[in-house]
Amino acid sequence: MKRTLKLVTSLCLSILLILSTLGMSAFAATPKAHKNLQYKKYCYLGDSIPFGYGLVSQAESSDPFSVGVRVKNSYPDLVGDVLEASAKTKVQPAASSGSRVCDYRILFERGLGYKNPYDRQNDWYGMRKPERTVRLRAMGPEICKWLSDADLVTFQCGLNDITACLINAAYATGIIDLDAIQSLDGLNDVLNYLAFALGNLQKDPVIVDNFLNVFAKEIVELRQNIRIVMKELVEITPDDADILVVGYHKAVQGIRVIPGTDRSLLFDVVDEVLMSFNSYYKTVAKQYDNIYFVDAPDAAVVYPKGTTVAEWLSDTSFILMGVHPSAKGHKYIAKQVINKLDEINS
């Protein structure tokens, strides 16, 4: 009898251990409630990562106007599940795939009724899809209303701004032709165009100096926009609201330039740029009592680990998806957000 009881007890403990491994996380089928997280309304802002690009079809993700869409298993959706279980929090999506910090500055200032709201000049990057840019920026009053009622906000934005800085500087100095880039199809087209761009540099070495000067000015403007957007977020939200800035992950950490190598110098540099970007956000956040930085550098991405650069360039889905978290990556980021909220409310 004792042996049977011991066997049953051991079996029960084993089952409990398995269940705890599979289902006791904050993001199980039934999210675990966190009693200290008593937020009434959660509004999340940002680009394609908080939107959930890669978790739905490319056609859905590329909708020119994705504000208001809550993509299942995106990290804000997972955070929302926990908040709803904890306090029946109302979740308001306001992330838009393709958005930039400058877009949020423009819509905030329009929503706040500024007489002379900021406007981005010479924005060749933004004019790739003007319908998305125009419609997002016109949402100022509505998004400001959402934020004015929110006691929790998460914000993750800026990756598209960095790309825009490069594109705008290259376009302004004649290194590239944006119309030509949009028509590229496949690896051969990309390589041929890169050869053409390098040819432009060889013909006019001064163009490099011009490019670097314009790019530096673009980065200065981006940093200014970050500082202003943080200030305006604090101004728009209630005094007791918590604002979490979510840092970017190492977006190209899995690419292998040469199969079998651990990393490559080129992509190490890209990751370092993203980490320095996070550091700037962290520095700005420290200037406010209610802005907190959430670090999440190790999110898994959508493309298979070990993808080579040749494969990456030859398939635009790798280029687009390779910087976006997989479902596993979103779960990891959500966990970091919830951990920070538990820390704030402990």
mmCIF file of C-alpha atoms in Angstrom:
data_model
loop_
_atom_site.group_PDB
_atom_site.id
_atom_site.type_symbol
_atom_site.label_atom_id
_atom_site.label_comp_id
_atom_site.label_asym_id
_atom_site.label_seq_id
_atom_site.Cartn_x
_atom_site.Cartn_y
_atom_site.Cartn_z
ATOM 1 C CA MET A 1 0.000 0.000 0.000
ATOM 2 C CA LYS A 2 2.772 2.385 0.960
ATOM 3 C CA ARG A 3 4.590 1.527 -2.264
ATOM 4 C CA THR A 4 1.402 2.185 -4.291
ATOM 5 C CA LEU A 5 0.818 5.510 -2.503
ATOM 6 C CA LYS A 6 4.423 6.496 -3.123
ATOM 7 C CA LEU A 7 4.056 5.613 -6.827
ATOM 8 C CA VAL A 8 0.807 7.614 -7.136
ATOM 9 C CA THR A 9 2.379 10.573 -5.331
ATOM 10 C CA SER A 10 5.405 10.448 -7.630
ATOM 11 C CA LEU A 11 3.139 10.259 -10.690
ATOM 12 C CA CYS A 12 1.053 13.240 -9.497
ATOM 13 C CA LEU A 13 4.179 15.303 -8.875
ATOM 14 C CA SER A 14 5.455 14.427 -12.345
ATOM 15 C CA ILE A 15 2.164 15.489 -13.927
ATOM 16 C CA LEU A 16 2.184 18.758 -11.953
ATOM 17 C CA LEU A 17 5.750 19.408 -13.062
ATOM 18 C CA ILE A 18 4.830 18.837 -16.714
ATOM 19 C CA LEU A 19 1.739 21.028 -16.423
ATOM 20 C CA SER A 20 3.734 23.795 -14.779
ATOM 21 C CA THR A 21 6.260 23.641 -17.619
ATOM 22 C CA LEU A 22 3.611 23.706 -20.339
ATOM 23 C CA GLY A 23 0.915 25.904 -18.935
ATOM 24 C CA MET A 24 1.844 27.930 -15.895
ATOM 25 C CA SER A 25 3.490 30.816 -17.736
ATOM 26 C CA ALA A 26 1.764 34.174 -18.007
ATOM 27 C CA PHE A 27 0.937 33.354 -21.612
ATOM 28 C CA ALA A 28 -0.759 29.983 -21.351
ATOM 29 C CA ALA A 29 -4.179 29.351 -22.940
ATOM 30 C CA THR A 30 -5.689 30.880 -19.812
ATOM 31 C CA PRO A 31 -3.364 33.743 -18.801
ATOM 32 C CA LYS A 32 -2.346 33.917 -15.170
ATOM 33 C CA ALA A 33 -3.738 36.996 -13.407
ATOM 34 C CA HIS A 34 -1.265 39.385 -11.767
ATOM 35 C CA LYS A 35 -3.152 40.930 -8.849
ATOM 36 C CA ASN A 36 -1.021 44.082 -8.758
ATOM 37 C CA LEU A 37 -1.688 44.944 -12.418
ATOM 38 C CA GLN A 38 -4.890 46.937 -12.081
ATOM 39 C CA TYR A 39 -4.783 49.039 -15.237
ATOM 40 C CA LYS A 40 -8.079 50.247 -16.674
ATOM 41 C CA LYS A 41 -6.985 50.947 -20.257
ATOM 42 C CA TYR A 42 -3.898 49.846 -22.187
ATOM 43 C CA CYS A 43 -2.999 51.615 -25.448
ATOM 44 C CA TYR A 44 -0.052 50.456 -27.522
ATOM 45 C CA LEU A 45 1.749 52.424 -30.229
ATOM 46 C CA GLY A 46 4.496 51.635 -32.690
ATOM 47 C CA ASP A 47 5.577 50.048 -35.948
ATOM 48 C CA SER A 48 5.200 46.628 -37.564
ATOM 49 C CA ILE A 49 6.739 44.776 -34.603
ATOM 50 C CA PRO A 50 4.077 45.700 -32.006
ATOM 51 C CA PHE A 51 1.533 45.464 -34.839
ATOM 52 C CA GLY A 52 2.478 41.795 -35.251
ATOM 53 C CA TYR A 53 3.885 41.651 -38.787
ATOM 54 C CA GLY A 54 4.860 38.084 -39.635
ATOM 55 C CA LEU A 55 2.158 36.545 -37.456
ATOM 56 C CA VAL A 56 -0.468 37.173 -40.138
ATOM 57 C CA SER A 57 -0.230 37.073 -43.913
ATOM 58 C CA GLN A 58 1.859 39.691 -45.696
ATOM 59 C CA ALA A 59 -1.304 41.013 -47.385
ATOM 60 C CA GLU A 60 -2.917 41.670 -43.996
ATOM 61 C CA SER A 61 0.279 43.144 -42.536
ATOM 62 C CA SER A 62 0.706 45.445 -45.524
ATOM 63 C CA ASP A 63 -2.721 47.010 -45.149
ATOM 64 C CA PRO A 64 -2.104 50.752 -45.578
ATOM 65 C CA PHE A 65 -4.093 51.500 -42.467
ATOM 66 C CA SER A 66 -3.611 48.933 -39.706
ATOM 67 C CA VAL A 67 -4.351 51.161 -36.689
ATOM 68 C CA GLY A 68 -6.915 49.526 -34.422
ATOM 69 C CA VAL A 69 -6.027 45.941 -35.393
ATOM 70 C CA ARG A 70 -5.065 43.597 -32.546
ATOM 71 C CA VAL A 71 -3.029 40.750 -34.029
ATOM 72 C CA LYS A 72 -3.302 37.534 -32.044
ATOM 73 C CA ASN A 73 -0.068 36.409 -30.333
ATOM 74 C CA SER A 74 1.720 39.687 -30.954
ATOM 75 C CA TYR A 75 3.439 40.801 -27.769
ATOM 76 C CA PRO A 76 0.908 43.598 -27.062
ATOM 77 C CA ASP A 77 -1.879 41.040 -27.538
ATOM 78 C CA LEU A 78 -0.202 38.686 -25.034
ATOM 79 C CA VAL A 79 0.324 41.551 -22.588
ATOM 80 C CA GLY A 80 -3.327 42.473 -23.115
ATOM 81 C CA ASP A 81 -4.404 38.914 -22.283
ATOM 82 C CA VAL A 82 -2.630 39.128 -18.912
ATOM 83 C CA LEU A 83 -4.057 42.579 -18.160
ATOM 84 C CA GLU A 84 -7.572 41.449 -19.078
ATOM 85 C CA ALA A 85 -7.200 38.456 -16.764
ATOM 86 C CA SER A 86 -5.864 40.720 -14.002
ATOM 87 C CA ALA A 87 -8.287 43.646 -14.125
ATOM 88 C CA LYS A 88 -10.491 43.316 -17.232
ATOM 89 C CA THR A 89 -8.315 45.997 -18.798
ATOM 90 C CA LYS A 90 -9.586 47.531 -22.045
ATOM 91 C CA VAL A 91 -6.957 47.108 -24.787
ATOM 92 C CA GLN A 92 -6.705 49.757 -27.515
ATOM 93 C CA PRO A 93 -4.368 48.934 -30.462
ATOM 94 C CA ALA A 94 -2.733 51.959 -32.105
ATOM 95 C CA ALA A 95 0.324 50.411 -33.775
ATOM 96 C CA SER A 96 0.686 50.777 -37.520
ATOM 97 C CA SER A 97 2.946 48.699 -39.747
ATOM 98 C CA GLY A 98 5.469 51.027 -41.383
ATOM 99 C CA SER A 99 5.051 53.891 -38.923
ATOM 100 C CA ARG A 100 7.889 56.119 -37.710
ATOM 101 C CA VAL A 101 8.588 58.378 -34.751
ATOM 102 C CA CYS A 102 8.043 61.386 -37.010
ATOM 103 C CA ASP A 103 4.530 60.108 -37.818
ATOM 104 C CA TYR A 104 3.636 59.984 -34.130
ATOM 105 C CA ARG A 105 5.071 63.455 -33.543
ATOM 106 C CA ILE A 106 2.958 64.824 -36.395
ATOM 107 C CA LEU A 107 -0.253 63.139 -35.279
ATOM 108 C CA PHE A 108 0.314 64.111 -31.618
ATOM 109 C CA GLU A 109 0.779 67.766 -32.506
ATOM 110 C CA ARG A 110 -2.246 67.714 -34.769
ATOM 111 C CA GLY A 111 -4.264 66.044 -32.022
ATOM 112 C CA LEU A 112 -3.073 68.597 -29.483
ATOM 113 C CA GLY A 113 -4.164 71.398 -31.803
ATOM 114 C CA TYR A 114 -0.762 72.989 -32.395
ATOM 115 C CA LYS A 115 -1.040 76.029 -34.674
ATOM 116 C CA ASN A 116 2.128 75.008 -36.512
ATOM 117 C CA PRO A 117 2.488 71.237 -36.104
ATOM 118 C CA TYR A 118 5.722 69.580 -37.135
ATOM 119 C CA ASP A 119 5.914 68.291 -40.703
ATOM 120 C CA ARG A 120 8.622 66.121 -42.249
ATOM 121 C CA GLN A 121 10.280 67.744 -45.278
ATOM 122 C CA ASN A 122 12.002 65.973 -48.202
ATOM 123 C CA ASP A 123 10.604 62.634 -47.099
ATOM 124 C CA TRP A 124 11.221 60.323 -50.052
ATOM 125 C CA TYR A 125 10.980 57.265 -47.813
ATOM 126 C CA GLY A 126 7.548 58.290 -46.541
ATOM 127 C CA MET A 127 6.253 58.861 -50.046
ATOM 128 C CA ARG A 128 6.730 55.177 -50.921
ATOM 129 C CA LYS A 129 3.250 54.584 -49.544
ATOM 130 C CA PRO A 130 1.735 58.032 -49.076
ATOM 131 C CA GLU A 131 -1.742 56.667 -48.379
ATOM 132 C CA ARG A 132 -0.494 54.987 -45.188
ATOM 133 C CA THR A 133 1.467 58.052 -44.061
ATOM 134 C CA VAL A 134 -1.355 60.502 -44.726
ATOM 135 C CA ARG A 135 -4.057 58.397 -43.076
ATOM 136 C CA LEU A 136 -1.974 57.632 -39.974
ATOM 137 C CA ARG A 137 -1.050 61.274 -39.412
ATOM 138 C CA ALA A 138 -4.701 62.280 -39.790
ATOM 139 C CA MET A 139 -5.516 60.050 -36.785
ATOM 140 C CA GLY A 140 -4.092 62.643 -34.356
ATOM 141 C CA PRO A 141 -7.316 63.649 -32.544
ATOM 142 C CA GLU A 142 -8.561 60.057 -32.225
ATOM 143 C CA ILE A 143 -5.276 58.576 -30.989
ATOM 144 C CA CYS A 144 -4.780 61.475 -28.568
ATOM 145 C CA LYS A 145 -8.265 60.720 -27.209
ATOM 146 C CA TRP A 146 -7.321 57.068 -26.710
ATOM 147 C CA LEU A 147 -4.137 58.088 -24.907
ATOM 148 C CA SER A 148 -5.895 60.649 -22.711
ATOM 149 C CA ASP A 149 -7.939 57.790 -21.211
ATOM 150 C CA ALA A 150 -5.071 55.280 -20.917
ATOM 151 C CA ASP A 151 -3.214 54.526 -17.692
ATOM 152 C CA LEU A 152 -0.766 52.209 -19.485
ATOM 153 C CA VAL A 153 1.010 52.842 -22.802
ATOM 154 C CA THR A 154 3.701 50.866 -24.604
ATOM 155 C CA PHE A 155 5.693 52.468 -27.408
ATOM 156 C CA GLN A 156 8.119 50.804 -29.813
ATOM 157 C CA CYS A 157 9.103 52.819 -32.853
ATOM 158 C CA GLY A 158 12.176 54.063 -34.709
ATOM 159 C CA LEU A 159 13.486 51.186 -36.811
ATOM 160 C CA ASN A 160 11.737 52.552 -39.898
ATOM 161 C CA ASP A 161 13.138 55.995 -39.074
ATOM 162 C CA ILE A 162 16.694 54.644 -39.232
ATOM 163 C CA THR A 163 15.970 53.097 -42.628
ATOM 164 C CA ALA A 164 14.378 56.372 -43.725
ATOM 165 C CA CYS A 165 17.478 58.316 -42.656
ATOM 166 C CA LEU A 166 19.589 56.149 -44.972
ATOM 167 C CA ILE A 167 17.119 56.242 -47.867
ATOM 168 C CA ASN A 168 16.459 59.982 -47.625
ATOM 169 C CA ALA A 169 20.170 60.791 -47.429
ATOM 170 C CA ALA A 170 21.020 58.488 -50.349
ATOM 171 C CA TYR A 171 18.151 59.852 -52.426
ATOM 172 C CA ALA A 172 18.984 63.492 -51.634
ATOM 173 C CA THR A 173 22.604 63.048 -52.691
ATOM 174 C CA GLY A 174 21.874 61.068 -55.857
ATOM 175 C CA ILE A 175 23.379 57.739 -54.790
ATOM 176 C CA ILE A 176 20.162 55.838 -55.400
ATOM 177 C CA ASP A 177 16.943 56.181 -57.325
ATOM 178 C CA LEU A 178 13.996 55.211 -55.143
ATOM 179 C CA ASP A 179 11.777 54.435 -58.143
ATOM 180 C CA ALA A 180 14.403 52.017 -59.483
ATOM 181 C CA ILE A 181 14.716 50.278 -56.095
ATOM 182 C CA GLN A 182 10.981 49.669 -55.887
ATOM 183 C CA SER A 183 11.057 47.807 -59.217
ATOM 184 C CA LEU A 184 13.882 45.406 -58.232
ATOM 185 C CA ASP A 185 12.966 41.731 -58.500
ATOM 186 C CA GLY A 186 15.319 39.042 -57.207
ATOM 187 C CA LEU A 187 18.968 38.778 -56.280
ATOM 188 C CA ASN A 188 20.366 39.598 -59.744
ATOM 189 C CA ASP A 189 18.443 42.872 -59.876
ATOM 190 C CA VAL A 190 19.683 43.804 -56.395
ATOM 191 C CA LEU A 191 23.303 43.017 -57.252
ATOM 192 C CA ASN A 192 23.112 44.926 -60.533
ATOM 193 C CA TYR A 193 21.661 47.945 -58.794
ATOM 194 C CA LEU A 194 24.323 47.856 -56.077
ATOM 195 C CA ALA A 195 26.953 47.836 -58.831
ATOM 196 C CA PHE A 196 25.242 50.855 -60.382
ATOM 197 C CA ALA A 197 25.197 52.695 -57.027
ATOM 198 C CA LEU A 198 28.874 51.914 -56.430
ATOM 199 C CA GLY A 199 29.594 53.222 -59.914
ATOM 200 C CA ASN A 200 27.967 56.507 -58.925
ATOM 201 C CA LEU A 201 30.313 56.713 -55.943
ATOM 202 C CA GLN A 202 33.381 56.086 -58.082
ATOM 203 C CA LYS A 203 32.381 58.807 -60.542
ATOM 204 C CA ASP A 204 31.906 61.385 -57.816
ATOM 205 C CA PRO A 205 33.766 60.677 -54.537
ATOM 206 C CA VAL A 206 32.444 63.949 -53.078
ATOM 207 C CA ILE A 207 29.015 62.349 -53.009
ATOM 208 C CA VAL A 208 30.134 60.185 -50.072
ATOM 209 C CA ASP A 209 30.883 63.245 -47.942
ATOM 210 C CA ASN A 210 27.557 64.767 -48.957
ATOM 211 C CA PHE A 211 25.752 61.552 -48.024
ATOM 212 C CA LEU A 212 27.393 61.347 -44.595
ATOM 213 C CA ASN A 213 26.572 64.997 -43.867
ATOM 214 C CA VAL A 214 22.918 64.592 -44.815
ATOM 215 C CA PHE A 215 22.654 61.288 -42.922
ATOM 216 C CA ALA A 216 24.097 62.921 -39.773
ATOM 217 C CA LYS A 217 21.460 65.672 -39.993
ATOM 218 C CA GLU A 218 18.742 63.045 -40.407
ATOM 219 C CA ILE A 219 19.911 61.241 -37.244
ATOM 220 C CA VAL A 220 19.948 64.522 -35.284
ATOM 221 C CA GLU A 221 16.346 65.137 -36.360
ATOM 222 C CA LEU A 222 15.356 61.586 -35.384
ATOM 223 C CA ARG A 223 16.797 62.015 -31.897
ATOM 224 C CA GLN A 224 14.985 65.332 -31.537
ATOM 225 C CA ASN A 225 11.725 63.658 -32.578
ATOM 226 C CA ILE A 226 12.243 60.917 -29.968
ATOM 227 C CA ARG A 227 12.706 63.487 -27.204
ATOM 228 C CA ILE A 228 9.651 65.466 -28.306
ATOM 229 C CA VAL A 229 7.420 62.409 -28.728
ATOM 230 C CA MET A 230 8.281 61.245 -25.198
ATOM 231 C CA LYS A 231 7.488 64.720 -23.857
ATOM 232 C CA GLU A 232 4.190 64.840 -25.750
ATOM 233 C CA LEU A 233 3.219 61.342 -24.583
ATOM 234 C CA VAL A 234 3.616 62.487 -20.986
ATOM 235 C CA GLU A 235 1.586 65.604 -21.790
ATOM 236 C CA ILE A 236 -1.280 63.674 -23.416
ATOM 237 C CA THR A 237 -1.617 60.774 -20.965
ATOM 238 C CA PRO A 238 -3.008 61.065 -17.403
ATOM 239 C CA ASP A 239 -0.574 62.016 -14.628
ATOM 240 C CA ASP A 240 -0.703 58.515 -13.127
ATOM 241 C CA ALA A 241 -0.132 56.687 -16.436
ATOM 242 C CA ASP A 242 2.825 54.336 -16.877
ATOM 243 C CA ILE A 243 4.630 54.570 -20.247
ATOM 244 C CA LEU A 244 6.872 51.699 -21.317
ATOM 245 C CA VAL A 245 9.333 52.130 -24.172
ATOM 246 C CA VAL A 246 10.121 48.698 -25.594
ATOM 247 C CA GLY A 247 13.650 48.273 -26.972
ATOM 248 C CA TYR A 248 14.508 46.534 -30.211
ATOM 249 C CA HIS A 249 15.931 43.037 -30.424
ATOM 250 C CA LYS A 250 19.086 42.092 -32.321
ATOM 251 C CA ALA A 251 17.183 41.852 -35.560
ATOM 252 C CA VAL A 252 19.807 40.133 -37.725
ATOM 253 C CA GLN A 253 21.342 37.887 -35.094
ATOM 254 C CA GLY A 254 20.612 34.617 -36.933
ATOM 255 C CA ILE A 255 21.908 35.411 -40.408
ATOM 256 C CA ARG A 256 25.084 33.637 -41.508
ATOM 257 C CA VAL A 257 27.108 35.307 -44.261
ATOM 258 C CA ILE A 258 29.209 32.143 -44.591
ATOM 259 C CA PRO A 259 27.416 28.923 -43.619
ATOM 260 C CA GLY A 260 28.877 27.489 -40.444
ATOM 261 C CA THR A 261 30.184 30.765 -39.037
ATOM 262 C CA ASP A 262 28.802 32.065 -35.780
ATOM 263 C CA ARG A 263 28.125 35.665 -36.814
ATOM 264 C CA SER A 264 29.469 38.159 -39.293
ATOM 265 C CA LEU A 265 31.121 41.530 -38.738
ATOM 266 C CA LEU A 266 28.606 43.308 -40.977
ATOM 267 C CA PHE A 267 25.584 42.109 -39.045
ATOM 268 C CA ASP A 268 27.314 42.568 -35.710
ATOM 269 C CA VAL A 269 27.568 46.244 -36.680
ATOM 270 C CA VAL A 270 23.851 46.377 -37.528
ATOM 271 C CA ASP A 271 22.965 44.879 -34.155
ATOM 272 C CA GLU A 272 25.274 47.351 -32.408
ATOM 273 C CA VAL A 273 23.443 50.217 -34.124
ATOM 274 C CA LEU A 274 20.133 48.879 -32.789
ATOM 275 C CA MET A 275 21.549 48.478 -29.297
ATOM 276 C CA SER A 276 22.896 52.054 -29.333
ATOM 277 C CA PHE A 277 19.429 53.166 -30.444
ATOM 278 C CA ASN A 278 18.001 51.393 -27.397
ATOM 279 C CA SER A 279 20.542 53.165 -25.194
ATOM 280 C CA TYR A 280 19.330 56.533 -26.428
ATOM 281 C CA TYR A 281 15.718 55.650 -25.612
ATOM 282 C CA LYS A 282 16.838 54.492 -22.175
ATOM 283 C CA THR A 283 18.610 57.806 -21.565
ATOM 284 C CA VAL A 284 15.529 59.803 -22.564
ATOM 285 C CA ALA A 285 13.253 57.602 -20.414
ATOM 286 C CA LYS A 286 15.351 58.355 -17.317
ATOM 287 C CA GLN A 287 14.347 62.009 -17.575
ATOM 288 C CA TYR A 288 10.761 61.134 -16.599
ATOM 289 C CA ASP A 289 9.305 59.559 -13.466
ATOM 290 C CA ASN A 290 6.707 57.522 -15.367
ATOM 291 C CA ILE A 291 8.606 56.355 -18.480
ATOM 292 C CA TYR A 292 10.308 52.969 -18.198
ATOM 293 C CA PHE A 293 12.574 51.179 -20.661
ATOM 294 C CA VAL A 294 12.004 47.483 -21.402
ATOM 295 C CA ASP A 295 15.033 45.654 -22.781
ATOM 296 C CA ALA A 296 14.301 42.612 -24.967
ATOM 297 C CA PRO A 297 17.390 41.959 -27.108
ATOM 298 C CA ASP A 298 17.072 38.210 -27.666
ATOM 299 C CA ALA A 299 13.711 37.773 -29.373
ATOM 300 C CA ALA A 300 13.639 34.977 -31.944
ATOM 301 C CA VAL A 301 12.924 36.140 -35.486
ATOM 302 C CA VAL A 302 10.795 34.698 -38.257
ATOM 303 C CA TYR A 303 13.429 33.445 -40.699
ATOM 304 C CA PRO A 304 15.109 30.089 -40.039
ATOM 305 C CA LYS A 305 18.335 30.246 -38.068
ATOM 306 C CA GLY A 306 21.282 29.830 -40.398
ATOM 307 C CA THR A 307 19.763 31.713 -43.338
ATOM 308 C CA THR A 308 22.549 32.962 -45.588
ATOM 309 C CA VAL A 309 22.750 36.467 -47.034
ATOM 310 C CA ALA A 310 22.264 35.097 -50.565
ATOM 311 C CA GLU A 311 19.009 33.450 -49.454
ATOM 312 C CA TRP A 312 18.028 36.590 -47.550
ATOM 313 C CA LEU A 313 18.532 38.899 -50.539
ATOM 314 C CA SER A 314 16.928 36.588 -53.068
ATOM 315 C CA ASP A 315 13.646 36.380 -51.161
ATOM 316 C CA THR A 316 12.036 39.650 -50.099
ATOM 317 C CA SER A 317 10.054 37.791 -47.432
ATOM 318 C CA PHE A 318 13.375 37.156 -45.641
ATOM 319 C CA ILE A 319 14.240 40.860 -45.829
ATOM 320 C CA LEU A 320 10.848 41.796 -44.413
ATOM 321 C CA MET A 321 10.344 38.905 -42.011
ATOM 322 C CA GLY A 322 13.960 38.595 -40.923
ATOM 323 C CA VAL A 323 13.724 41.634 -38.665
ATOM 324 C CA HIS A 324 10.348 40.690 -37.199
ATOM 325 C CA PRO A 325 9.882 38.421 -34.173
ATOM 326 C CA SER A 326 8.392 34.976 -34.520
ATOM 327 C CA ALA A 327 5.584 33.844 -32.213
ATOM 328 C CA LYS A 328 8.294 32.649 -29.820
ATOM 329 C CA GLY A 329 9.990 36.053 -30.042
ATOM 330 C CA HIS A 330 6.760 37.912 -29.289
ATOM 331 C CA LYS A 331 6.196 35.692 -26.255
ATOM 332 C CA TYR A 332 9.703 36.562 -25.027
ATOM 333 C CA ILE A 333 9.117 40.316 -25.454
ATOM 334 C CA ALA A 334 5.723 40.079 -23.729
ATOM 335 C CA LYS A 335 7.370 38.370 -20.775
ATOM 336 C CA GLN A 336 9.868 41.234 -20.444
ATOM 337 C CA VAL A 337 7.007 43.763 -20.517
ATOM 338 C CA ILE A 338 5.018 41.886 -17.854
ATOM 339 C CA ASN A 339 8.147 41.527 -15.687
ATOM 340 C CA LYS A 340 8.662 45.296 -15.882
ATOM 341 C CA LEU A 341 5.020 45.956 -14.983
ATOM 342 C CA ASP A 342 5.303 43.600 -12.003
ATOM 343 C CA GLU A 343 8.446 45.460 -10.930
ATOM 344 C CA ILE A 344 6.739 48.882 -11.244
ATOM 345 C CA ASN A 345 3.681 47.724 -9.304
ATOM 346 C CA SER A 346 5.379 45.623 -6.629
#
